Short mmCIF file of C-alpha atoms and ligand atoms in Angstrom, two decimals:
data_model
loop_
_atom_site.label_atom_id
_atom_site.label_comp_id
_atom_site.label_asym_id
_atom_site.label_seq_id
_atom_site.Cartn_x
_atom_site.Cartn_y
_atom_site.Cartn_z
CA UNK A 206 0.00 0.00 0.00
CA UNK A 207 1.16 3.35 -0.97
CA UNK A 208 1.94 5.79 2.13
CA UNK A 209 1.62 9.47 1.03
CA UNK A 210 4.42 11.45 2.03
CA UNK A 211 3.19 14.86 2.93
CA UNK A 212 6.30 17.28 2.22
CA UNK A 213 6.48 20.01 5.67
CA UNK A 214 7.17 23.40 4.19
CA UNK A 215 8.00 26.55 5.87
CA UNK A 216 9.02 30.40 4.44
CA UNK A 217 12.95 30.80 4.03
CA UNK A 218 14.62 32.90 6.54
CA UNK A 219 17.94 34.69 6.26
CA UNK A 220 20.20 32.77 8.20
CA UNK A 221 19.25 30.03 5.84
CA UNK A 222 19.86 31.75 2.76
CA UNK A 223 22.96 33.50 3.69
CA UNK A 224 25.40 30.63 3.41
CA UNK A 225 23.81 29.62 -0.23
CA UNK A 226 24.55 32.92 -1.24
CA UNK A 227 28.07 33.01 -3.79
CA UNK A 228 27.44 35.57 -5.81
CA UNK A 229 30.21 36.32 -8.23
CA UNK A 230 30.93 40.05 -9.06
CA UNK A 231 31.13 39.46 -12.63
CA UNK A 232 27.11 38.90 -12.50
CA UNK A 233 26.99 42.06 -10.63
CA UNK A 234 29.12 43.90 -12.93
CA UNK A 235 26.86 46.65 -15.06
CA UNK A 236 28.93 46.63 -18.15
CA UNK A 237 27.06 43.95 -20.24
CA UNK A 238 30.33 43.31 -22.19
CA UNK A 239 31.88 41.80 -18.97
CA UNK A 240 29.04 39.68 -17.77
CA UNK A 241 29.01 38.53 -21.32
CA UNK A 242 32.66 37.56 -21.31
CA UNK A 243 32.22 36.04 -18.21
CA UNK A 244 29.16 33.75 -19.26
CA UNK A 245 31.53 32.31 -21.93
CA UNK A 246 32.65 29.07 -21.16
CA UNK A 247 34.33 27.91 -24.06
CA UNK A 248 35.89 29.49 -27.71
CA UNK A 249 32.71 28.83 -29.59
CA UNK A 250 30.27 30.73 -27.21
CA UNK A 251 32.91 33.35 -27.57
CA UNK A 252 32.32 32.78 -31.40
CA UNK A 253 28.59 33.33 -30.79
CA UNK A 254 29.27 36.18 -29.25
CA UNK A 255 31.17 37.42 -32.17
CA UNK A 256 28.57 36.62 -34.51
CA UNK A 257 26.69 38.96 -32.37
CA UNK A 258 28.86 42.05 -31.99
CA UNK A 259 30.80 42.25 -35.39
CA UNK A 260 28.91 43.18 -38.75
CA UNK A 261 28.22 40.38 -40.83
CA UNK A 262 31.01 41.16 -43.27
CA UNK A 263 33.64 41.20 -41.07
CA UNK A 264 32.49 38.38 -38.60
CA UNK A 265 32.47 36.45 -42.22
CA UNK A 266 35.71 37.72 -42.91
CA UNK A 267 37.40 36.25 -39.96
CA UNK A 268 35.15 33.08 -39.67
CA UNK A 269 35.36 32.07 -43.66
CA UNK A 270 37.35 30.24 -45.69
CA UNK A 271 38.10 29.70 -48.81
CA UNK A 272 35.92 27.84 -51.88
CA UNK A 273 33.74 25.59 -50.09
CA UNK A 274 35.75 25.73 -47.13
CA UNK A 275 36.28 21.94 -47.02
CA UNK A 276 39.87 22.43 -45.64
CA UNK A 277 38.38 24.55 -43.03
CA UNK A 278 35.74 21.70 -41.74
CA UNK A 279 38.41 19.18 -41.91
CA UNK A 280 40.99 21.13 -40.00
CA UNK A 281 38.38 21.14 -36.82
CA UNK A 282 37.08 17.49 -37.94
CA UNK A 283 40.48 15.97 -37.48
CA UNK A 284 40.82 17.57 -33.88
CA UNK A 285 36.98 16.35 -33.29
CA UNK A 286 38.65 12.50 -34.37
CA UNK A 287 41.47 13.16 -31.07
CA UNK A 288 40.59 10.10 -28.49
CA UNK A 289 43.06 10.49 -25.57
CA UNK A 290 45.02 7.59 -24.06
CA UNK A 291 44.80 8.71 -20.28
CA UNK A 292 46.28 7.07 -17.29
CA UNK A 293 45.04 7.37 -14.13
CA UNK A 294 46.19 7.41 -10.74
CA UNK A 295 48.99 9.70 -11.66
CA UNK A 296 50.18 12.31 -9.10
CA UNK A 297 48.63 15.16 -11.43
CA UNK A 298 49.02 17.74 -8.10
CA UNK A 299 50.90 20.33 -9.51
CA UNK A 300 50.52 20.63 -13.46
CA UNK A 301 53.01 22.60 -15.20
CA UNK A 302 52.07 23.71 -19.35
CA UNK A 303 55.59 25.46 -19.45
CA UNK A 304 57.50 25.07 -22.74
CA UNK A 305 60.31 26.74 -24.96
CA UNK A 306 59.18 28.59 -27.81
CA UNK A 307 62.05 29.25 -30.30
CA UNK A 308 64.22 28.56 -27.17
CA UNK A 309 63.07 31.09 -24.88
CA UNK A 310 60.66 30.11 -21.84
CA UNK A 311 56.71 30.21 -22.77
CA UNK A 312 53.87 30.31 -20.33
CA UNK A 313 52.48 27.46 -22.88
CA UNK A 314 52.51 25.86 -25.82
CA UNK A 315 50.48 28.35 -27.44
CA UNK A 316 51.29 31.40 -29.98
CA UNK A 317 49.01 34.16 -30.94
CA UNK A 318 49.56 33.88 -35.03
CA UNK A 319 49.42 36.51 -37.64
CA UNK A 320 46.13 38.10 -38.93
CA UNK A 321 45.74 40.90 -41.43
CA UNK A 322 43.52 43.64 -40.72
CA UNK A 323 42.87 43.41 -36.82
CA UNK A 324 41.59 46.57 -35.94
CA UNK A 325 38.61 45.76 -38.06
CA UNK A 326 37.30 42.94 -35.81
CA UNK A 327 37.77 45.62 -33.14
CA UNK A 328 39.51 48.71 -33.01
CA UNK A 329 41.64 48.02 -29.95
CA UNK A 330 43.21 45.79 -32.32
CA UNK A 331 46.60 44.23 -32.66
CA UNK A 332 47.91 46.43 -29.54
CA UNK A 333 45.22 45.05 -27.57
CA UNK A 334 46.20 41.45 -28.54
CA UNK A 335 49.90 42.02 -27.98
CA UNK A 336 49.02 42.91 -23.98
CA UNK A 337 47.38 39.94 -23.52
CA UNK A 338 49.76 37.33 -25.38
CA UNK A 339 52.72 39.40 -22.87
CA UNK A 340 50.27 38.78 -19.69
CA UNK A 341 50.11 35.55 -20.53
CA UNK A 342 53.49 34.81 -21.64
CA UNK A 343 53.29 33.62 -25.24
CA UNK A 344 54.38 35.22 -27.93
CA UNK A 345 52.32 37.39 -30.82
CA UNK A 346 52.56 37.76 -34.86
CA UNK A 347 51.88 41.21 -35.97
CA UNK A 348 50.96 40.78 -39.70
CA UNK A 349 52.24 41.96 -43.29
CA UNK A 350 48.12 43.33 -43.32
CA UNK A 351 48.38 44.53 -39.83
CA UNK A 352 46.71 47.27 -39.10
CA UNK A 353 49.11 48.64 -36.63
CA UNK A 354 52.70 49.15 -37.47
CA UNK A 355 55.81 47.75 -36.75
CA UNK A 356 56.60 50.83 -34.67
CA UNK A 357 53.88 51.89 -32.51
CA UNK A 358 53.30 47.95 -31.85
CA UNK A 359 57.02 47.60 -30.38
CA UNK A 360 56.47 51.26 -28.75
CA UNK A 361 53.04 50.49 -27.56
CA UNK A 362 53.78 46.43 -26.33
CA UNK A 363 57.67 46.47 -25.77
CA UNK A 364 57.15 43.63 -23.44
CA UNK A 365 55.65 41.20 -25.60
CA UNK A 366 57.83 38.80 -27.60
CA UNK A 367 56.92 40.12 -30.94
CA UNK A 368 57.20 38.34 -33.77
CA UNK A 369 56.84 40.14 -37.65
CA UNK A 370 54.96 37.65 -40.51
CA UNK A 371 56.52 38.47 -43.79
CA UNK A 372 54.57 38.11 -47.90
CA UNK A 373 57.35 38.23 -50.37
CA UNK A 374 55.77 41.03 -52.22
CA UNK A 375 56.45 41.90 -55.76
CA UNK A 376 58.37 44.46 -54.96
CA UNK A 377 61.71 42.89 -53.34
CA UNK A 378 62.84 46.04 -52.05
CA UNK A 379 59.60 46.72 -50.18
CA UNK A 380 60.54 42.97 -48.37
CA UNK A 381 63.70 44.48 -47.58
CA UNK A 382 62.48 47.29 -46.15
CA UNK A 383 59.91 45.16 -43.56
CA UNK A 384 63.02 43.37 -42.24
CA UNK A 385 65.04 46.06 -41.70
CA UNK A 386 62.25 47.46 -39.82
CA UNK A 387 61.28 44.31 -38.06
CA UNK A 388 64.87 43.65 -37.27
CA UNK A 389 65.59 47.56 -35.67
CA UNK A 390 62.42 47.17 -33.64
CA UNK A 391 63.53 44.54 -31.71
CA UNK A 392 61.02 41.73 -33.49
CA UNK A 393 62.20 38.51 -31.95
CA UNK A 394 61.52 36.39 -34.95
CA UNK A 395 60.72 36.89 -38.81
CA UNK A 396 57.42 34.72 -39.94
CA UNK A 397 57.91 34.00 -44.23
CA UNK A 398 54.40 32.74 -44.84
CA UNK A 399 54.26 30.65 -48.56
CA UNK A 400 51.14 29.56 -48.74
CA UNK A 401 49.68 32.97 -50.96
CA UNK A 402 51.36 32.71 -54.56
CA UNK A 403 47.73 33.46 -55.12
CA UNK A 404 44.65 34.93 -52.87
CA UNK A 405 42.15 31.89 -51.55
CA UNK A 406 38.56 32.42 -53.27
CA UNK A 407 36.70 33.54 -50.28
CA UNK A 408 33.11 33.35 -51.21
CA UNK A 409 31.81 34.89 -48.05
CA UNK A 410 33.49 38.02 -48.88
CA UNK A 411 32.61 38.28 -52.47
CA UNK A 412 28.80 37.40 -51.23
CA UNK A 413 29.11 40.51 -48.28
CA UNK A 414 30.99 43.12 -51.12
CA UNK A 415 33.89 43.52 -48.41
CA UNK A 416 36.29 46.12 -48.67
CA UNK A 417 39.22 47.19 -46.65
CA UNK A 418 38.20 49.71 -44.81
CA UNK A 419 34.95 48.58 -45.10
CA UNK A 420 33.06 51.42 -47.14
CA UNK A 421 29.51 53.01 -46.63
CA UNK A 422 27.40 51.59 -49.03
CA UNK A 423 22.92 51.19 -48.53
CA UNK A 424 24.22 47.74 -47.22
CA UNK A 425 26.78 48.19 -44.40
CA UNK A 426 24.56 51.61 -43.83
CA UNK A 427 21.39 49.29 -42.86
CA UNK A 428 24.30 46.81 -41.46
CA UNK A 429 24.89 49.88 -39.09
CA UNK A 430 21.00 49.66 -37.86
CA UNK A 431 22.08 46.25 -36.16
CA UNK A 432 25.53 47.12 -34.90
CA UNK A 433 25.71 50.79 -34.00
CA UNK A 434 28.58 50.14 -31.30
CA UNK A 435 30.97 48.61 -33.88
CA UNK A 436 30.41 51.73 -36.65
CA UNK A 437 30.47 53.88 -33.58
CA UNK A 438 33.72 52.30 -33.06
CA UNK A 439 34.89 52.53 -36.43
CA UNK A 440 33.98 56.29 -37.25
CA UNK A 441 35.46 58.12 -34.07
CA UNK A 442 38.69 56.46 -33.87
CA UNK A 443 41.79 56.59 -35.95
CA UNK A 444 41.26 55.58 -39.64
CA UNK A 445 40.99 52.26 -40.32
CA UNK A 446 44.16 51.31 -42.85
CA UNK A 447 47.08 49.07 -43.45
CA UNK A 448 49.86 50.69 -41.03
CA UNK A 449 52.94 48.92 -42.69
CA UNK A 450 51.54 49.63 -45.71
CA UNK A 451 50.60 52.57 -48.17
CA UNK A 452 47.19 53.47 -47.85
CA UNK A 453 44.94 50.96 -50.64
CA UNK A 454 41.08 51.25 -51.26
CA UNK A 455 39.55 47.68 -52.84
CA UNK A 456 38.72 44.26 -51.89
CA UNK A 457 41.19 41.98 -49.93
CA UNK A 458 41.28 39.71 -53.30
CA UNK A 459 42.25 42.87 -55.26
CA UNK A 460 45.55 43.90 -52.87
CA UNK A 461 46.52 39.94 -52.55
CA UNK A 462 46.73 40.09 -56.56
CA UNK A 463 48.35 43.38 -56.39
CA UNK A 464 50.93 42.40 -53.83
CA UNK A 465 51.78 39.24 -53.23
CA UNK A 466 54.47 37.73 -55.80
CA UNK A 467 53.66 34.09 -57.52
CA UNK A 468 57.26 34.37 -59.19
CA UNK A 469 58.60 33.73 -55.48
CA UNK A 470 61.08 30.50 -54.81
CA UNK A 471 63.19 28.79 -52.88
CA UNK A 472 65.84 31.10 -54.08
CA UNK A 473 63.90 33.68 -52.13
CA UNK A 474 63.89 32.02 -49.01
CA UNK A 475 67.79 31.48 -48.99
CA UNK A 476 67.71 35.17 -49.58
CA UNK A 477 65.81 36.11 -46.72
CA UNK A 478 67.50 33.99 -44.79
CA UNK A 479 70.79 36.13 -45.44
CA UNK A 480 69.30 38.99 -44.77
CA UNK A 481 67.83 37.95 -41.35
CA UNK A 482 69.80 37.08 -38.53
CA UNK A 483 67.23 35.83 -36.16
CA UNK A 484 64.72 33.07 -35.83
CA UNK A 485 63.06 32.41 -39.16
CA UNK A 486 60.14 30.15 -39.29
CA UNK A 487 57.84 29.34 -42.84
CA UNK A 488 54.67 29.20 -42.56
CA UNK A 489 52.09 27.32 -44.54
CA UNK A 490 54.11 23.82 -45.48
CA UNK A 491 51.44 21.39 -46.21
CA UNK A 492 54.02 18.10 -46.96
CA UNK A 493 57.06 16.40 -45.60
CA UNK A 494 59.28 17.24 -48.86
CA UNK A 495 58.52 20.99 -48.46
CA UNK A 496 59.41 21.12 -44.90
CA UNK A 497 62.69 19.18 -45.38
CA UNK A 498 63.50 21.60 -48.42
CA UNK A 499 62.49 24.71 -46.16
CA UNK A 500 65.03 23.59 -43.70
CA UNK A 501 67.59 22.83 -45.76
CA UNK A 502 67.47 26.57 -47.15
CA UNK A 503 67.81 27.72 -43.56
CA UNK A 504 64.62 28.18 -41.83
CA UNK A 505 64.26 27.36 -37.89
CA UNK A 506 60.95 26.19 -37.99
CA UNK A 507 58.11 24.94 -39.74
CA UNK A 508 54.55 25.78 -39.24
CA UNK A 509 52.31 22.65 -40.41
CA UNK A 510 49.23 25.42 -41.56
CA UNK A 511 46.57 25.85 -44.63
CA UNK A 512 46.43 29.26 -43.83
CA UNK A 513 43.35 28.33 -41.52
CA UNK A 514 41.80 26.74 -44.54
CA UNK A 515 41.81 30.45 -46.46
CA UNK A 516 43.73 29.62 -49.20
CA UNK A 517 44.01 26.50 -51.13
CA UNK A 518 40.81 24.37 -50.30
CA UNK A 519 41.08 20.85 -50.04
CA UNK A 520 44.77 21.49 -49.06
CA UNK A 521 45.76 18.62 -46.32
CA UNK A 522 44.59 18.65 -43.22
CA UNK A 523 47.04 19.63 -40.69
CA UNK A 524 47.02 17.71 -37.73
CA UNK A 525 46.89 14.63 -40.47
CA UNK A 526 49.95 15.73 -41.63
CA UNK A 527 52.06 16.74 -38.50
CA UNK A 528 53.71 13.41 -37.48
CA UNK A 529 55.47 13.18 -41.18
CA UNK A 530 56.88 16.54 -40.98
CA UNK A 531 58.42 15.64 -37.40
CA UNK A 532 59.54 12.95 -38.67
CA UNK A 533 61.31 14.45 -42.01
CA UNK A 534 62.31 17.35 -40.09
CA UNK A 535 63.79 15.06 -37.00
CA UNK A 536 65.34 18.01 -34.30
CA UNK A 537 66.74 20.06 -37.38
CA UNK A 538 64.07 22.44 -36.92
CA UNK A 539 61.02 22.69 -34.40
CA UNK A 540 57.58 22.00 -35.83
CA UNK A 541 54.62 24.55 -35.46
CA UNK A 542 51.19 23.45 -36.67
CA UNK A 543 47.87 26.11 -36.79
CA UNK A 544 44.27 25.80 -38.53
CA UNK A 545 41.21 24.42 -36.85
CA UNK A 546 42.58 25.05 -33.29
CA UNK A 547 39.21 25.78 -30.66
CA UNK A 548 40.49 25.05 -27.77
CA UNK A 549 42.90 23.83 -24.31
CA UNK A 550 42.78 20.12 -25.58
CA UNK A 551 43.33 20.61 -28.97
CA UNK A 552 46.90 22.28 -28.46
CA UNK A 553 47.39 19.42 -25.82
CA UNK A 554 46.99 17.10 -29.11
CA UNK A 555 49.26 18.44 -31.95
CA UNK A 556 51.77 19.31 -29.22
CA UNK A 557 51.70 15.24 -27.93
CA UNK A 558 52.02 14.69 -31.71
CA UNK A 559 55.47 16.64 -32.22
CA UNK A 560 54.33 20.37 -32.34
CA UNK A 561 56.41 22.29 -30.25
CA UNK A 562 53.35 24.96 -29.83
CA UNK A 563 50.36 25.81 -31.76
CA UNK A 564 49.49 28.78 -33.31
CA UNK A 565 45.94 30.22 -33.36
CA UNK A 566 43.94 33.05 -35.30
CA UNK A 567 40.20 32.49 -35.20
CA UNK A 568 40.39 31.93 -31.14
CA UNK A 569 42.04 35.33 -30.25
CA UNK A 570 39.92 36.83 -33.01
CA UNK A 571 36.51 35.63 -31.75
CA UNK A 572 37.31 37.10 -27.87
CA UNK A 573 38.54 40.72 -29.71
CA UNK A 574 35.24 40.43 -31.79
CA UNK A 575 33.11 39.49 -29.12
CA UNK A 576 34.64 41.63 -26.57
CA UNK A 577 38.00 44.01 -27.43
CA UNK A 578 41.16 43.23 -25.14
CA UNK A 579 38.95 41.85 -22.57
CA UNK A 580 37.59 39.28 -24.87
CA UNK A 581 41.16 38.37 -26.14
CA UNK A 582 41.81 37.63 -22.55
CA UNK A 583 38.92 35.79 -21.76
CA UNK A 584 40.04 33.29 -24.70
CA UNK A 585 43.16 33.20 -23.36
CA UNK A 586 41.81 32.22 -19.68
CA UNK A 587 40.02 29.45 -21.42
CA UNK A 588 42.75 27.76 -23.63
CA UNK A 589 44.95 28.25 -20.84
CA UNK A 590 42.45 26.24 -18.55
CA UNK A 591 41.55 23.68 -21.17
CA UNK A 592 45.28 22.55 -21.46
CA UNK A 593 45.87 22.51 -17.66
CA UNK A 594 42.71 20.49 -17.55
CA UNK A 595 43.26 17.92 -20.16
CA UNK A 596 46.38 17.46 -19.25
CA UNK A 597 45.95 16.65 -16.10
CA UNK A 598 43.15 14.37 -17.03
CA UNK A 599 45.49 12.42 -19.12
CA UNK A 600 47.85 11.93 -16.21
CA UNK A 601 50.51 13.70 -17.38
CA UNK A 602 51.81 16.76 -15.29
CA UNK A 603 54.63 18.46 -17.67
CA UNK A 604 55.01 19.15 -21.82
CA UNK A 605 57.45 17.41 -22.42
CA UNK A 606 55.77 13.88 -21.07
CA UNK A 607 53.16 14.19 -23.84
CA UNK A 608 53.76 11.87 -26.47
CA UNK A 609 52.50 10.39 -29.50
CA UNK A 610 51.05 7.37 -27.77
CA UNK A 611 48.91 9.24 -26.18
CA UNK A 612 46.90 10.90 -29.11
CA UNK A 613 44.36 8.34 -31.62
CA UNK A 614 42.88 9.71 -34.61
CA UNK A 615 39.53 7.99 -34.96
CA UNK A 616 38.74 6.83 -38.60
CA UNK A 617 36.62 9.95 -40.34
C1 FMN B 74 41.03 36.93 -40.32
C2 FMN B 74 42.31 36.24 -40.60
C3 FMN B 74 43.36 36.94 -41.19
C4 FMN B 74 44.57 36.29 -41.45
N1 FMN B 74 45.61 37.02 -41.95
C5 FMN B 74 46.82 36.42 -42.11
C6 FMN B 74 47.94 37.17 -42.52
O1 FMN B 74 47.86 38.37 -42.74
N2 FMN B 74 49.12 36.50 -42.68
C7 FMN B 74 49.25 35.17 -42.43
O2 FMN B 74 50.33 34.61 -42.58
N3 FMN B 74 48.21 34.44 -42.02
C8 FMN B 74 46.99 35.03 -41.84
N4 FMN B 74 45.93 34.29 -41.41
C9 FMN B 74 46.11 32.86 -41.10
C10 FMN B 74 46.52 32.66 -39.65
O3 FMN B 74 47.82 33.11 -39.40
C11 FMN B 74 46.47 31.17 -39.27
O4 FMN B 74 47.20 30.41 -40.20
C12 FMN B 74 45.05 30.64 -39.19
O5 FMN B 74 44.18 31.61 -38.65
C13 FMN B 74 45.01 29.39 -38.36
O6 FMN B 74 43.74 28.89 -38.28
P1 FMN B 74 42.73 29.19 -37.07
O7 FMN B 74 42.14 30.53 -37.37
O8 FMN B 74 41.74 28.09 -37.19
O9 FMN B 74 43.53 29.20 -35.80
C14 FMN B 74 44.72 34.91 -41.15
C15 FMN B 74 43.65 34.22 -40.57
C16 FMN B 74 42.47 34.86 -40.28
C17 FMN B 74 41.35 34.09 -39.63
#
């Protein structure tokens, strides 16, 4: 027979709901950009956030790829295929991401990697990124496209271990010019990036009619209806416009064609690498016979990339293609790898397979989107996190125990 249970209520007092109460400040806070930030618990609500903040154009522009951005899906794919081999019952106390980057000491295995036109996303921009990769202790890319120059960057950030990405543009002299100034700046490391005989076909941006600076057309005008804060932004502070460059008016695919050089070779490279006396790393090899031939003509590195899936679609897939690079490059050079990373545990991945540290675009760009510096730091909190986290969850407590072993690629 079935007893009823009758439930005894009685009105909350205080002294009950005192010790229940943890409120965080962050909800209290009345900017709605930091309780936003704050309610993001991984890269792709930041993302969503993005998508939120930034005009469709330019959240396109950062988010796209190129043709039908297979390359792009497969980069994240293959890190969605990582099953970790953990062990447990491992003293995993006292966790410690610490690497060396280019020989110097890193916070983690993590680098904030060129991207062209930053104060676009949000006019804080690349300064604003720099500050947060030196709080954290990683270093930053300032890109050929930047949109702050080599100068104020290394006079605004001197802390931050700069490095300067390099296009061999058509005009040799102007390449010279952009290592003498990287090199007098006090740029740590030069960044050749190979991957752009040609610009990528980037649909999105033909679709949206983007121009750098973006221009006021009926379009981006009604675009301004839905996000006055960013045009705001954009209209009261300091022109938008290439700041290594001279000033040019068009679409990204029209200054691609008009600087980047397809006549450029390995003869180049072996000419930079005269002219350079510092780290030199190339970016965008896609196969083991290009990264043994990029060493060979000097460089110091190799990052494993498709340019984040912007260029050549259907280009192979980097983490695929990491452990044949380590093993054609062996320790002649150390191995980068960037495209498709979202997160703490994908870094933890490539680096177990033979990256020394990971480079990432979309992640930094998605906080600056979403949220300026603060949102740059906010993704940084939360790769930070993630890699502490998964590698303690895998039983291992330092970088250098992570290990190939320890990383399956499930069949696609
Ligand atoms: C908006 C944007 C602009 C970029 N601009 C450059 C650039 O100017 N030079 C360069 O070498 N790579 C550039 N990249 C490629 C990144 O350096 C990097 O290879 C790519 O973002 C890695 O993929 P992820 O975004 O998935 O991390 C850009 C990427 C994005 C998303």
């Amino acid at each position: 027979m079935y007893n009823q249970v009758v439930t005894r209520r009685q009105w909350p007092r205080w002294s009950d709901l005192q010790p229940l109460l943890r409120l965080r400040p962050e909800s209290f806070s009345l900017d709605p950009t930091s309780r936003r930030l704050a309610s993001a618990a991984s890269v792709r609500d930041l993302r969503r956030l993005a998508m939120r903040r930034a005009p469709r154009a330019v959240f396109d522009y950062t988010d796209g790829g190129a043709g039908d951005e297979l390359s792009l899906r497969r980069s994240r794919e293959a890190f969605a295929r990582v099953e970790f081999e953990p062990r447990v019952l491992q003293d995993v106390s006292s966790v410690d991401a610490t690497t060396t980057i280019l020989g110097r000491p890193a916070s983690m295995p993590l680098v904030f990697g060129p991207t062209g036109f930053t104060r676009m996303m949000h006019t804080e921009g690349e300064p604003a990124v720099a500050r947060v990769a030196q709080r954290a202790g990683i270093p930053y890319a300032l890109s050929t496209m930047g949109t702050t120059s080599i100068e104020r960057l290394a006079d605004e950030v001197p802390g931050c271990r700069r490095w300067f990405q390099l296009y061999l543009w058509r005009d040799r002299a102007a390449s010279r010019d952009f290592v003498h100034r990287a090199a007098s700046e006090g740029y740590e490391a030069l960044v050749l990036t190979v991957d752009t005989p040609v610009a990528g076909a980037r649909r999105r941006d033909v679709r949206n009619g983007l121009t750098v600076p973006p221009t006021l057309t009926l379009r981006t005008l009604a675009e301004g209806a839905t996000h006055p804060r960013w045009w705001f932004d954009l209209l009261t502070t300091e022109a938008l416009e290439f700041a290594s460059l001279n000033r040019f008016d068009g679409t990204v695919a029209e200054l691609a064609a008009r600087m980047f050089d397809p006549a450029a070779t390995m003869e180049d490279l072996a000419w930079l690498r005269r002219a350079w006396a510092g780290p030199l790393l190339v970016k965008g090899i896609a196969t083991a016979a290009d990264a043994r031939l990029v060493v060979d003509a000097g460089a110091d590195a190799v990052i494993v990339s498709n340019h984040g899936g912007r260029q050549l679609d259907r280009a192979p897939t980097p983490l695929e293609r990491l452990p044949e690079v380590v093993d054609a490059v062996g320790d002649r050079a150390e191995v980068y790898l960037d495209g498709g990373v979202l997160g703490g545990a994908d870094v933890v991945a490539a680096v177990a397979l033979g990256a020394r540290a990971v480079l990432v675009g979309r992640v930094y760009l998605y906080g600056l989107m979403a949220g300026g510096e603060a949102g740059v730091q906010r993704a940084a909190e939360i790769v930070a996190a993630e890699i502490e986290a998964t590698m303690a969850l895998l039983g291992v407590t330092r970088v250098a125990d992570l290990r190939p072993g320890q990383v399956h690629l499930r069949p696609a």
